[in-house]
Structure formats: C-alpha cells, structure tokens
C-alpha cells in the first residue's frame, strides 16, 4: 500500500468516525461508546507515537508517561493559571513534549556505546524526575493536583464528550498518519535498519543519530498533544496519574500485543486492551487491571513476541471468521452485553490467528540451498559454476571445481576509458589486470599484469591515492592498538591486509570507515580528510565495508537489504529504483535467485555474499572486506574469490583482511602486514611473504 | 583411551561431521589437520560436549560421553584449550588457573597442580596477580593450557594453539605440550600450522569436508596425496 | 557541621541503595537478566517483615530468618522461569517489568496504598542513637549500613575467593568455556537468582526498619538504584557498595546545601555525567579485554 493510498483510507475512516459520533443518536450508538472510543483514541495516539522510536527503531522506552505528563500539565497550568485557550494549549503541550524528547535524545544518543537496555533504564528515570519537579514547583501544582475546568466550545459540537472525542480523534489520526507516512518512506526503512543492525546501517550511509532524534522528537510531540487532551478528559491532573508507570505499562502492552513493526499494530492493540480494561472495570475488577496487563505482557513476550498484526495478516479470513462466529453466537444467546461479546470475539480472533500456525503447520518456505553443501552452493548459481580462483586454495575437488566458462565481465563498460580492454573468456583474472591499466591485454593463463605494474612501485602508475592514512595511532585506554600506521590505497588495487590476531587489522578497518576516530594522525578518502565525520558521511565519500560476522537487516528481504544501501548511498534513489538496482548488485554476487528470502534462511557463505552486495550497492570507490572468507569451506572460498574479482573488475579498489595467505597471494596486488599495531611490510605479495620480518612475526615455520 | 566412532554433527540442516572415527591413547599426541571449514573445531567441540553429537559414540576409558551436557564431559577427564585461547580477561591469572580446578575432583588437589603448572610455565607465576587480559598472546596461550591442566585431565584437546602466535613462543608452547603428553595425558591437537603439528605428533588424521579422509602415522600422512595437496600446499 | 551530619547520614543510607542494587547487578552481570521484578522482591521482603513484626511480634532483624529463605526460593524460581523461556537481556526487561507491575498491584490490593511504619514499640531500634561528639547517628540507620555492608562484603569475598565465585565470574565472561570447566549454568542460575532474592529480603527488612512503606515506593527506588548499579559497574559488588555510599553522600550533601528537592536533579545529572564519562562504571579497568 502506498503512503498516499494509506493516508486516504485513514482520512476516510477518521471522517466516518466523526460523522458517526455526530449523528450517534440517529444511528443508535450509545453515548457510552463515544466515551470508550475516546479512550481508545488516546491510547492509539500514545502507543503509535511511542512506536516510532521504540517499535520501528527498536529503542525501548519506559518514559512515555513523561510526554503525557508534560502535555497534561501544560494544559492544566496554561488554562488554569495563564488563561491560555485550550486549543492553544494542545500544540504547546506538544511543543514542550518535543523539547523534552529532544533533551532526552540529545543526552542518550550522544553516548556512542549506549545499549538498548541502558536507554530503557534512562527513560525509566525521566518521569520520576519530572514528578519530583512538579511536586516541588509551586508554579506547577506543588504536587496538589490541578482541576481542569471544562472550556467553552461551539454549539455545533454537541456536548463536552463530543468535543473530547473530536480532539482525541484529531490527535490519534495525526499520530497514525505520521506513523503510516514514516512506515512506507525512506525514513521508515532507515529506522528499520537501525532496529536490525545499527552499526551496519550507519556505515551504509544512514544518518542514524539524526533519524533517532527525529523519531524521539516526533514521539514527544505527539505524546505531549495526546497528554494535553488527556488532561481535559480526566479533568484532574495529578503527579501519580501521569508520571506513574501505568502509562508506560499500557503503551508497551498495547504495542507488543498489536505488533511493533507496523503502524496498524498499536491500533489493533489499543482496541483490544481498552475494551479489556473497560470490561474489567465493568465487572468491578479495577484492582486487577494492572495485574491482568502485567500478566498479559509476560504471556505475550513468551508466546507471541512479534504481536498480532503479523499473525492476522497471515490469516485474515480465519481470524475474521472466528471473530464473526463468536460475536454473532454470543449476541444471539442474548446473555451478553455487546461489549462483552466484542471482547470475546476479538480474543477469539487473536487466539485463532496466533495459534493457527501451531495446528495448521505449514512449513515456511526456505531458501533452496540453505545448507553448507558446497556442491549445491556451486550448482545453484543460475546454472553457471564459477571457475575456482586458479590455484587459489589449491585444493578444491567439490562440485565447484568443474570448470565452466565464466561470462565475460563487463569491466570495460564499467570503466570509461578502458575501451581497449579485451579480457579473454574463461579468464576471470584478466579483468582485474585491465583495471587502471588501459591498454593491458593479458594472455590466457597469465594474469598477473596488474600485479606487475603495481610492482613497479611508481606512484605515477598508481594514480592518486584513494585512501591515505598518515601516522595513524589509536589507543584504547592504555593499550595502543595502532601505532603510527601509514597506508595508501590506489585505484585498481586489491590490498591484502594481514597480521596476527590483535595486530590491529580490524581497528584499522574501523578507522577507515569512520566507526572509530584516530587518537593521532589523519585518514583521508579521495584526498579529503574524514576526521570528525560520522560514519554515514564517510560512507558518502566512497567507503563501504563488510563485517566479519555478517550483520544483515533481518526484517527485510535480501533485495531490500541491498536496496537500503542504494537508497542511502552516495547517489540516493527512491525505493523502487533502489530495488531494481539491488537486483543487479545481487546478480553480481550471484544471489539474484534468493532476492525474496529473508537473510535468516541464508547460510554463512550467502550471508557473506549479501554483505558484499550491500557494500557495493553503495557504489563505493573503496571496499573494505573484513575477513569475508572466514569460516568458509574451500569451494565457497573459491566462489567468494571469484565474486571479489568481479567486484574489482567493476572498478572498485578493495582492501581484504584475511588469514588465508594462499588466497591473498593470488588475489591481492599488494600485501600490507601489520604486527602489534605497526606496518612491518608493504609491497608485492611474493616479496612480502618471504620477508624475514614477516615470517618471524606471522608465518612461522610453515612457510619459512 | 579416547574412542570416537561414527560421529555426526550438524548445524541446523547442515551436516558438519560425517561418521568420524578417531582414537587417542594415553600419553599419545595425535593431530587433526585439514583446511579451514573442514569441521576440525566442530569435532573438538563435539568431543568436549560443547556441540551436540547427532550420532555415534565418544568413549573415554570405556564410558560413553557423547550425550553428556558440556559441563559433565569434563568429569571424565576431558579438558579443552579453546581456539583463540578465551582466557577470562577480567580475572587474574591465578583465578583463571583456579577456575580450571572447578570440579570437585580437581579442587581437592589444586595446590599441587598449581605448582606443577607454574613449573611448566614459570611466567604464569610471575604474572599470577595480573588480569589475564593484560597478558601477551603467547602468555595467554600458556594460561589457557595451564587452566586446562588444572582440571587434571586424561585427555587434552588443543584447538589451534598456534593462532596468531610468534614462532619463538610457539616453540615454547609445543615443548610444553610434549612434556604434558610425556606425563601420560593424551593430546588431541587441531592445528593449521600443519608442519608443526606433524612434527610434534606421532599420528594424525586428515579431515576433509567433515569426513576422515586419511589416517596414519605422521610419516605416512606426509606421503599422502590428499594431505600434500589439501593442507601442505605442495 | 550540618553538612557533615547530612553527608554521613546520606552515606549510611547509601548502604541500603547498594544492597538493593547488589542483587540486580549480580543477576545482570552473571546471568544477563535485567530483573526489574527485583524491586518487587524487595517490596515483598519489606511487607513480609512488617507482617512478621506486627502480627507475630518478631524482632525486625530476626525476620530475615524467615524472609530470606522464602525469597531465596522465589528468586530461584524466577530465574528458573527466565532460563526456561530462554530470555535475552532485552526480553527479560519486558517480562520482569510485567511481573513488577503485577507484584505492586498485588501489594496494593493486599496492604492498600496507605503508608505503614513500624511503631516504636515494635521497633526496638527506632528510638536509640549513637552520638559521636556533635554527630548523631540513629541506630536504625547505622544498623542498616552495617548489615548492608556485611552482606555486600560477604558477597564480594565469595565472588573473589571461592571456587563458586570464580565460576560465577567466569560464567559471566564466557559461558561456553566456563561450561567446559564444569560450571552447570542451571545450578548457577538458581543459586544466583536465589541469592539475589535473599538479598532483596534483607534490603526489604532494612527499608521497613528505617522508612514508611507503601507499594508505590518501589518506583522511587528505580532511578537511584539503577544509578548505583551502573556507576558501580554491572556485576561488581564492591563497586556497587562504593557507588551506593557515594550517591547517598552526594544526595545528603545536596539536600542541605541546596534543598532536599534539588536532590533528584543533582543525582540525575551525576548519572548522566557518569554515563558519558565512564559508561562501564566508575571502577572499570580499561584495556583489559
């Protein structure tokens, strides 16, 4: 559903509700329904606004009461003491809620290492703090509580309850509209990426800090406006009623029940929870309210942590059927009030939808080759089998080794100015050799031209450095991870970065992509210093990276994982453009046939390939591969090496962090060896690997 | 003493080990070589009870330990030196060692064992009160071995002890392993540094894609075509 | 002089915060469970103490003999349930939040929201005090601190110098390797969960000894106790004690230098600064991977 279509549905539903309320007596709606619906609308607004940060972006907050309280007290103080009209007090309440959210976010999200749990605990303290503030501040109410007089309203509104209803409806519709628009937009996808893998999102170019700030402020504004209307509804604002934990409890139960990753989730949850609450009080069981809600939360996290929306979506007719049967059945018997019947019918639908999968077991479709079998991995590549990287692993006899013709690489097209390049069919390495050379025409079987050129060591042959580290030092506390490292990467290179564990390889990668700042020294990308730039800005200068342990966005399909990188990459693109581009990048790594599955059903090798596809989708000039071959079997390594060559052939320079020397020896045009944070060798692979210092530090007797 | 027969292991749908059979006698040093991803670490974890054994038997002195949970396998004399050492960085060197003697059986004699470990690795005694995280890689490897010895094992499982270590340190570590074997402890060594593993051990197995592809004395293995091609890089 | 008196009293009360924080800190650090329900256990400990003293005429301190084993059992059961449900840190926060709300509501339904305080006749320690020159230390406060310090100190020694304690610390750092050396995570979980429950019983008793009791008071513990947990370093008991005393001292000082009402603000500011400056606690040794 597009955003525009969604918004028009929302407008229609809002208008319908308003009309029904206005003519309630003519259509036979009991006045009590309007009271109840007003409550539902309040919770829809609260849960929806909470959901922007806590659901979409996954930063759980226990602090919703703070925004409600700020809004409610704005209404109380402004109308009660300063004669501000109530219609003005609502947006002011929203504004103050937004300011509070801004302050909380500015503190919380500035903490780089802040984990979700700490954020949750921090937000737990905010309402408590505001409560003390209200208690001690005589300009507010000194903890006495404030009665809110009913304001004057125009005649056409009807009674006071109608006025509250319309105001609540307006705020709730606004909140849902915002959530809906965010959900379908580029921004919403960015928030989902933050939820799934924040670090990976940032290095792909998602401005995570700004996105989180926007989400928390939107939540604060909507929460504050809702709180202002809520104050009129309850008529008496006291510290306990707004700053307690009941509001966060309800908001969390509603969202967890309905589902946190979709804008409809909180709406569904609010209806169910409010009717349940109403029935409890109707049955004289108010004192059990929090107990039921608490127990519901515990049960939900265990049974259906993803909420009802997804389940209802999967089995809409079954749920609707159960709903209708129970509702009609109970109404016909006549023993039950309408609301009781409604409650039971909703529960029936929810239970049927939740449990359907258990009893009507239907195996979820799996990716066709979600196993480690090398034969199948190799055979599945759209009928083609990649040629193993010559003697790379020197050791592959699995299905992957059957030699097939590799399609001509489109290196020449990808690189303007390389028109003469004529790589031979079946010669995967030729393309690599061509890049940056212009006139090289390597012969079949001999493919080390690029290496030969780089081996000249002349800067002129290399062109301007894409990456340039000068004297980079990085300390962690008292421990020096990198010590005066200088390193350059030139166009068309594949630089192998090796070194013993703890020698600073990963630290260097983190510095190059901006995830860490150097203690001393400078890093420049394409001649531009990146000191002080956030990682997403560094990404836009043309650096992309993969992670040793793949960090895909688990909630998105493989295609959307890659589309994210296109959308937030240097060029930017709309979602639909990005999706079609993503398909091309997936084809480059031979994952095209798995575009519609979720990353969860990929094997390690495929996840690594996905990492690479996502990285190249950002259209980088330099790609940092952090141990992209770790844990792969020989056939998969061959396959991955072929992919790396293909990526290289499109004109991207590559830095490979890797332990497998045989692979590096074949793949890289230059090898840099780190030991205890310092560069101890840098140059031609064969030369470096026979350097006595390198042998001593790293290779040991195996190669000596 | 250790007899592994027909062992399978899986990760979800993916099978990582297929009918693996190996033996280690008391005091014997046996190595397992094979390319990355062949299942060597899975085999060590399966023997140590840290990865479920899907089929087959693993016996120590005749007792089947294949179905025991990880914390019980050690009761039968298996101790592990995990890949990447994995010492407890926030704890002192001595606390790391004493943790090795957590089991009741080992606990009663921990003072004596501790002295033996210090004799083998004098450097650990010098650093006994330092946090283990502040040790160098080589010292951490010694600590990991010492920690395993504190459990007074019959069988020592060593997973990639050479990883990231300088050769000088490695000589020291491998010497210590030989000393340990000489006291009658069986040693099963998984190692990427094939040369070193082969010269340290008397027998070995080649693991390829989860199956034992060759077995024999290390002299025989050196001549094996698969071994030469797949791991010696010949 | 007033400032010294306030600081001293604050520091002593800080012992209680530290004891409340200790159970949370250890379950979080060792078992990776953020157990908000711990506040519910403290509340239960406090009300049980109240009942035992008012109903059965027990000496308040002796009630621990009953409450500690009971809450040990509850804590262990809770941990068993978390373990069964295979909780990640985050879900444990949600589930325990639900449990806490249930507990508080149950307490309200049982004991009402009225403030309850042990009468002087029931609380033999209420009226006496220790005088050191011009400083006056109420016996209850002093007792509270001594008991809290003894418990935390004992826990610290246990963690540092026993095989069980080393097992817990090892388990906190690397579960797999710890298991390979014979640490049974189920037993350890029951033990740690139970110990946290027992500490909640003691904390509840101390609270009843020194304060008025109402179910909603559990909310007020949140901010300060989590501040102590984080400042002290998750899983670090000695750090928790020092942080508790520090926070108590600070709030004591602030309340006389400015006013009692500014206390939460200064505390909150301190927490934020500490988080920015030392996110792993005040006593975290850096560079020890």
Coordinates of N, CA and C in Angstrom, one line a residue, chain B residues 109-224:
Chain B
X109 N 43.0 -31.2 44.9 CA 44.4 -31.2 44.8 C 45.0 -29.9 44.1
X110 N 44.2 -28.8 44.2 CA 44.6 -27.7 43.3 C 45.9 -27.1 43.7
X111 N 46.3 -27.1 44.9 CA 47.6 -26.5 45.2 C 48.8 -27.3 44.5
X112 N 48.7 -28.6 44.6 CA 49.7 -29.4 43.9 C 49.7 -29.1 42.4
X113 N 48.6 -29.2 41.8 CA 48.5 -28.9 40.4 C 49.0 -27.6 40.0
X114 N 48.6 -26.6 40.8 CA 49.0 -25.2 40.5 C 50.6 -25.1 40.5
X115 N 51.2 -25.8 41.5 CA 52.7 -25.8 41.5 C 53.2 -26.4 40.2
X116 N 52.6 -27.5 39.8 CA 53.1 -28.2 38.6 C 53.0 -27.2 37.4
X117 N 51.8 -26.5 37.3 CA 51.6 -25.6 36.2 C 52.7 -24.5 36.2
X118 N 53.0 -24.0 37.3 CA 54.0 -22.9 37.4 C 55.3 -23.4 37.0
X119 N 55.6 -24.7 37.4 CA 56.8 -25.3 37.0 C 57.0 -25.4 35.5
X120 N 55.9 -25.7 34.8 CA 55.8 -25.8 33.4 C 55.9 -24.5 32.7
X121 N 55.2 -23.5 33.3 CA 55.2 -22.1 32.7 C 55.5 -21.1 33.8
X122 N 56.8 -21.0 34.1 CA 57.2 -20.1 35.2 C 56.7 -18.6 35.0
X123 N 56.5 -18.3 33.7 CA 56.0 -16.9 33.5 C 54.6 -16.7 34.1
X124 N 53.8 -17.7 34.2 CA 52.5 -17.5 34.8 C 52.6 -17.2 36.2
X125 N 53.6 -17.8 36.9 CA 53.7 -17.5 38.3 C 54.1 -16.0 38.5
X126 N 55.0 -15.5 37.7 CA 55.4 -14.1 37.8 C 54.2 -13.2 37.6
X127 N 53.2 -13.6 36.8 CA 52.1 -12.7 36.5 C 50.8 -13.1 37.2
X128 N 51.0 -14.0 38.2 CA 49.8 -14.6 38.8 C 48.7 -13.6 39.2
X129 N 49.1 -12.4 39.6 CA 48.1 -11.4 40.1 C 47.6 -10.4 39.1
X130 N 48.2 -10.5 37.9 CA 47.7 -9.6 36.8 C 46.4 -10.1 36.2
X131 N 45.6 -9.2 35.7 CA 44.5 -9.6 34.9 C 44.9 -10.4 33.6
X132 N 44.2 -11.4 33.3 CA 44.7 -12.3 32.2 C 44.6 -11.5 30.9
X133 N 43.7 -10.5 30.8 CA 43.6 -9.7 29.6 C 44.8 -8.9 29.3
X134 N 45.7 -8.7 30.3 CA 46.8 -7.9 30.0 C 48.0 -8.7 29.6
X135 N 47.9 -10.0 29.5 CA 49.0 -10.8 29.1 C 49.2 -10.8 27.5
X136 N 50.4 -11.1 27.1 CA 50.6 -11.2 25.6 C 49.9 -12.5 25.1
X137 N 49.8 -12.5 23.8 CA 49.1 -13.7 23.2 C 49.8 -15.0 23.6
X138 N 51.1 -15.1 23.6 CA 51.8 -16.3 24.0 C 51.5 -16.7 25.4
X139 N 51.5 -15.7 26.3 CA 51.3 -15.9 27.7 C 49.8 -16.4 27.9
X140 N 48.9 -15.8 27.1 CA 47.5 -16.2 27.3 C 47.4 -17.7 26.8
X141 N 48.1 -18.1 25.8 CA 48.0 -19.5 25.4 C 48.5 -20.4 26.5
X142 N 49.6 -20.0 27.1 CA 50.2 -20.8 28.2 C 49.1 -20.8 29.3
X143 N 48.5 -19.7 29.6 CA 47.5 -19.7 30.6 C 46.3 -20.6 30.2
X144 N 45.9 -20.6 29.0 CA 44.8 -21.5 28.6 C 45.2 -22.9 28.7
X145 N 46.4 -23.3 28.4 CA 46.8 -24.7 28.6 C 46.9 -25.0 30.1
X146 N 47.5 -24.0 30.9 CA 47.6 -24.2 32.3 C 46.2 -24.4 32.9
X147 N 45.3 -23.6 32.5 CA 43.9 -23.7 33.0 C 43.3 -25.1 32.8
X148 N 43.6 -25.6 31.6 CA 43.1 -27.0 31.2 C 43.8 -28.0 32.1
X149 N 45.1 -27.8 32.3 CA 45.8 -28.8 33.1 C 45.3 -28.8 34.6
X150 N 44.8 -27.7 35.1 CA 44.3 -27.6 36.4 C 43.2 -28.6 36.7
X151 N 42.5 -29.0 35.6 CA 41.4 -30.0 35.7 C 41.9 -31.4 35.8
X152 N 43.2 -31.6 35.8 CA 43.9 -32.9 35.9 C 43.3 -33.8 34.8
X153 N 43.4 -33.5 33.6 CA 42.7 -34.3 32.5 C 43.5 -35.5 32.2
X154 N 42.7 -36.5 31.5 CA 43.4 -37.6 30.9 C 43.6 -37.3 29.4
X155 N 42.7 -36.4 28.9 CA 42.8 -36.1 27.5 C 42.7 -34.6 27.4
X156 N 43.7 -34.0 26.7 CA 43.8 -32.6 26.5 C 43.4 -32.3 25.0
X157 N 42.4 -31.4 24.8 CA 42.0 -31.1 23.4 C 42.6 -29.7 23.2
X158 N 43.4 -29.6 22.1 CA 44.0 -28.3 21.8 C 43.5 -27.8 20.5
X159 N 42.8 -26.6 20.5 CA 42.3 -26.2 19.2 C 43.1 -25.0 18.7
X160 N 43.8 -25.2 17.7 CA 44.6 -24.1 17.1 C 45.5 -23.3 18.0
X161 N 46.4 -24.0 18.7 CA 47.2 -23.3 19.7 C 48.1 -22.3 19.1
X162 N 48.4 -22.4 17.8 CA 49.4 -21.5 17.2 C 48.8 -20.2 16.7
X163 N 47.5 -20.1 16.8 CA 46.8 -19.0 16.1 C 47.4 -17.7 16.6
X164 N 47.9 -16.9 15.7 CA 48.4 -15.6 16.0 C 49.6 -15.5 16.9
X165 N 50.3 -16.6 17.0 CA 51.5 -16.5 17.9 C 52.8 -16.5 17.1
X166 N 53.8 -15.8 17.7 CA 55.1 -15.7 17.1 C 55.7 -17.1 17.2
X167 N 56.6 -17.5 16.2 CA 57.2 -18.8 16.2 C 58.0 -19.1 17.5
X168 N 58.7 -18.1 18.0 CA 59.5 -18.3 19.2 C 58.7 -18.8 20.3
X169 N 57.5 -18.1 20.5 CA 56.6 -18.5 21.6 C 56.1 -19.9 21.3
X170 N 55.8 -20.2 20.0 CA 55.2 -21.5 19.6 C 56.2 -22.6 20.0
X171 N 57.5 -22.4 19.8 CA 58.4 -23.5 20.2 C 58.2 -23.8 21.7
X172 N 58.1 -22.8 22.5 CA 57.9 -22.9 23.9 C 56.6 -23.7 24.2
X173 N 55.5 -23.3 23.5 CA 54.2 -23.9 23.8 C 54.3 -25.4 23.4
X174 N 54.8 -25.6 22.2 CA 54.8 -27.0 21.8 C 55.7 -27.9 22.6
X175 N 56.8 -27.3 23.1 CA 57.6 -28.1 24.0 C 56.8 -28.5 25.3
X176 N 56.1 -27.5 25.8 CA 55.2 -27.8 27.0 C 54.2 -28.9 26.7
X177 N 53.6 -28.8 25.5 CA 52.6 -29.8 25.2 C 53.3 -31.2 25.2
X178 N 54.5 -31.3 24.6 CA 55.2 -32.6 24.6 C 55.4 -33.1 26.1
X179 N 55.8 -32.1 26.9 CA 56.1 -32.5 28.3 C 54.8 -33.1 28.9
X180 N 53.7 -32.4 28.6 CA 52.4 -32.8 29.2 C 52.1 -34.2 28.7
X181 N 52.3 -34.5 27.4 CA 52.0 -35.8 26.9 C 52.9 -36.9 27.6
X182 N 54.1 -36.5 27.9 CA 55.0 -37.4 28.5 C 54.6 -37.9 29.9
X183 N 53.7 -37.1 30.5 CA 53.2 -37.5 31.8 C 52.1 -38.4 31.7
X184 N 51.7 -38.8 30.5 CA 50.6 -39.8 30.3 C 49.3 -39.2 29.9
X185 N 49.2 -37.9 29.7 CA 48.0 -37.3 29.2 C 47.9 -37.5 27.7
X186 N 46.8 -37.9 27.2 CA 46.5 -38.0 25.7 C 46.3 -36.6 25.2
X187 N 46.9 -36.3 24.0 CA 46.7 -35.0 23.5 C 46.1 -35.1 22.1
X188 N 45.0 -34.4 21.9 CA 44.4 -34.3 20.5 C 44.6 -32.8 20.1
X189 N 45.4 -32.7 19.0 CA 45.8 -31.3 18.6 C 45.1 -31.0 17.2
X190 N 44.4 -29.9 17.2 CA 43.9 -29.4 15.9 C 44.7 -28.2 15.5
X191 N 45.3 -28.2 14.3 CA 46.3 -27.2 14.0 C 46.3 -26.9 12.6
X192 N 46.4 -25.6 12.3 CA 46.5 -25.1 10.9 C 48.0 -25.1 10.5
X193 N 48.9 -24.9 11.4 CA 50.3 -25.0 11.1 C 50.7 -26.5 11.0
X194 N 50.4 -27.0 9.8 CA 50.4 -28.5 9.6 C 51.9 -29.0 9.9
X195 N 52.8 -28.3 9.4 CA 54.2 -28.7 9.6 C 54.5 -29.0 11.0
X196 N 54.2 -28.0 11.8 CA 54.5 -28.0 13.2 C 53.7 -29.2 13.9
X197 N 52.4 -29.3 13.5 CA 51.6 -30.3 14.1 C 52.2 -31.7 13.8
X198 N 52.6 -31.9 12.5 CA 53.1 -33.2 12.1 C 54.4 -33.5 12.8
X199 N 55.2 -32.5 13.0 CA 56.5 -32.9 13.6 C 56.3 -33.1 15.1
X200 N 55.2 -32.5 15.7 CA 55.0 -32.7 17.2 C 54.4 -34.1 17.5
X201 N 53.5 -34.5 16.5 CA 52.7 -35.7 16.9 C 53.2 -37.0 16.2
X202 N 52.7 -38.1 16.8 CA 53.2 -39.4 16.2 C 52.2 -39.8 15.2
X203 N 50.9 -39.5 15.4 CA 49.9 -40.0 14.5 C 49.0 -38.8 14.1
X204 N 48.2 -39.0 13.0 CA 47.4 -37.9 12.7 C 46.2 -38.3 11.8
X205 N 45.3 -37.4 11.6 CA 44.1 -37.7 10.7 C 43.9 -36.4 9.8
X206 N 43.5 -36.7 8.6 CA 43.2 -35.6 7.7 C 41.6 -35.5 7.7
X207 N 41.1 -34.4 8.0 CA 39.7 -34.1 8.0 C 39.3 -33.3 6.7
X208 N 38.5 -33.8 5.9 CA 38.1 -33.1 4.7 C 36.6 -33.0 4.6
X209 N 36.0 -31.8 4.6 CA 34.6 -31.7 4.5 C 33.8 -32.6 5.5
X210 N 34.3 -32.6 6.7 CA 33.6 -33.3 7.7 C 33.8 -34.8 7.8
X211 N 34.7 -35.3 6.9 CA 35.0 -36.8 6.9 C 36.5 -37.0 7.1
X212 N 36.8 -38.1 7.8 CA 38.2 -38.5 7.9 C 38.6 -39.0 6.5
X213 N 39.6 -38.3 5.9 CA 40.0 -38.7 4.5 C 41.3 -39.5 4.5
X214 N 42.1 -39.4 5.6 CA 43.3 -40.2 5.7 C 43.7 -40.3 7.1
X215 N 44.3 -41.4 7.5 CA 44.8 -41.6 8.9 C 46.1 -42.3 8.9
X216 N 46.9 -42.2 9.9 CA 48.1 -42.9 10.0 C 49.2 -42.2 10.8
X217 N 50.4 -42.7 10.7 CA 51.5 -42.0 11.4 C 51.7 -40.8 10.6
X218 N 52.3 -39.8 11.3 CA 52.6 -38.5 10.6 C 53.5 -38.8 9.4
X219 N 54.4 -39.7 9.5 CA 55.3 -40.0 8.3 C 54.4 -40.5 7.1
X220 N 53.5 -41.4 7.4 CA 52.6 -41.8 6.3 C 51.8 -40.7 5.7
X221 N 51.3 -39.8 6.7 CA 50.4 -38.7 6.2 C 51.2 -37.8 5.3
X222 N 52.5 -37.6 5.6 CA 53.3 -36.7 4.7 C 53.3 -37.2 3.3
X223 N 53.2 -38.5 3.1 CA 53.3 -39.0 1.8 C 51.9 -39.1 1.1
X224 N 50.9 -38.9 1.9 CA 49.5 -39.0 1.4 C 49.2 -37.9 0.3

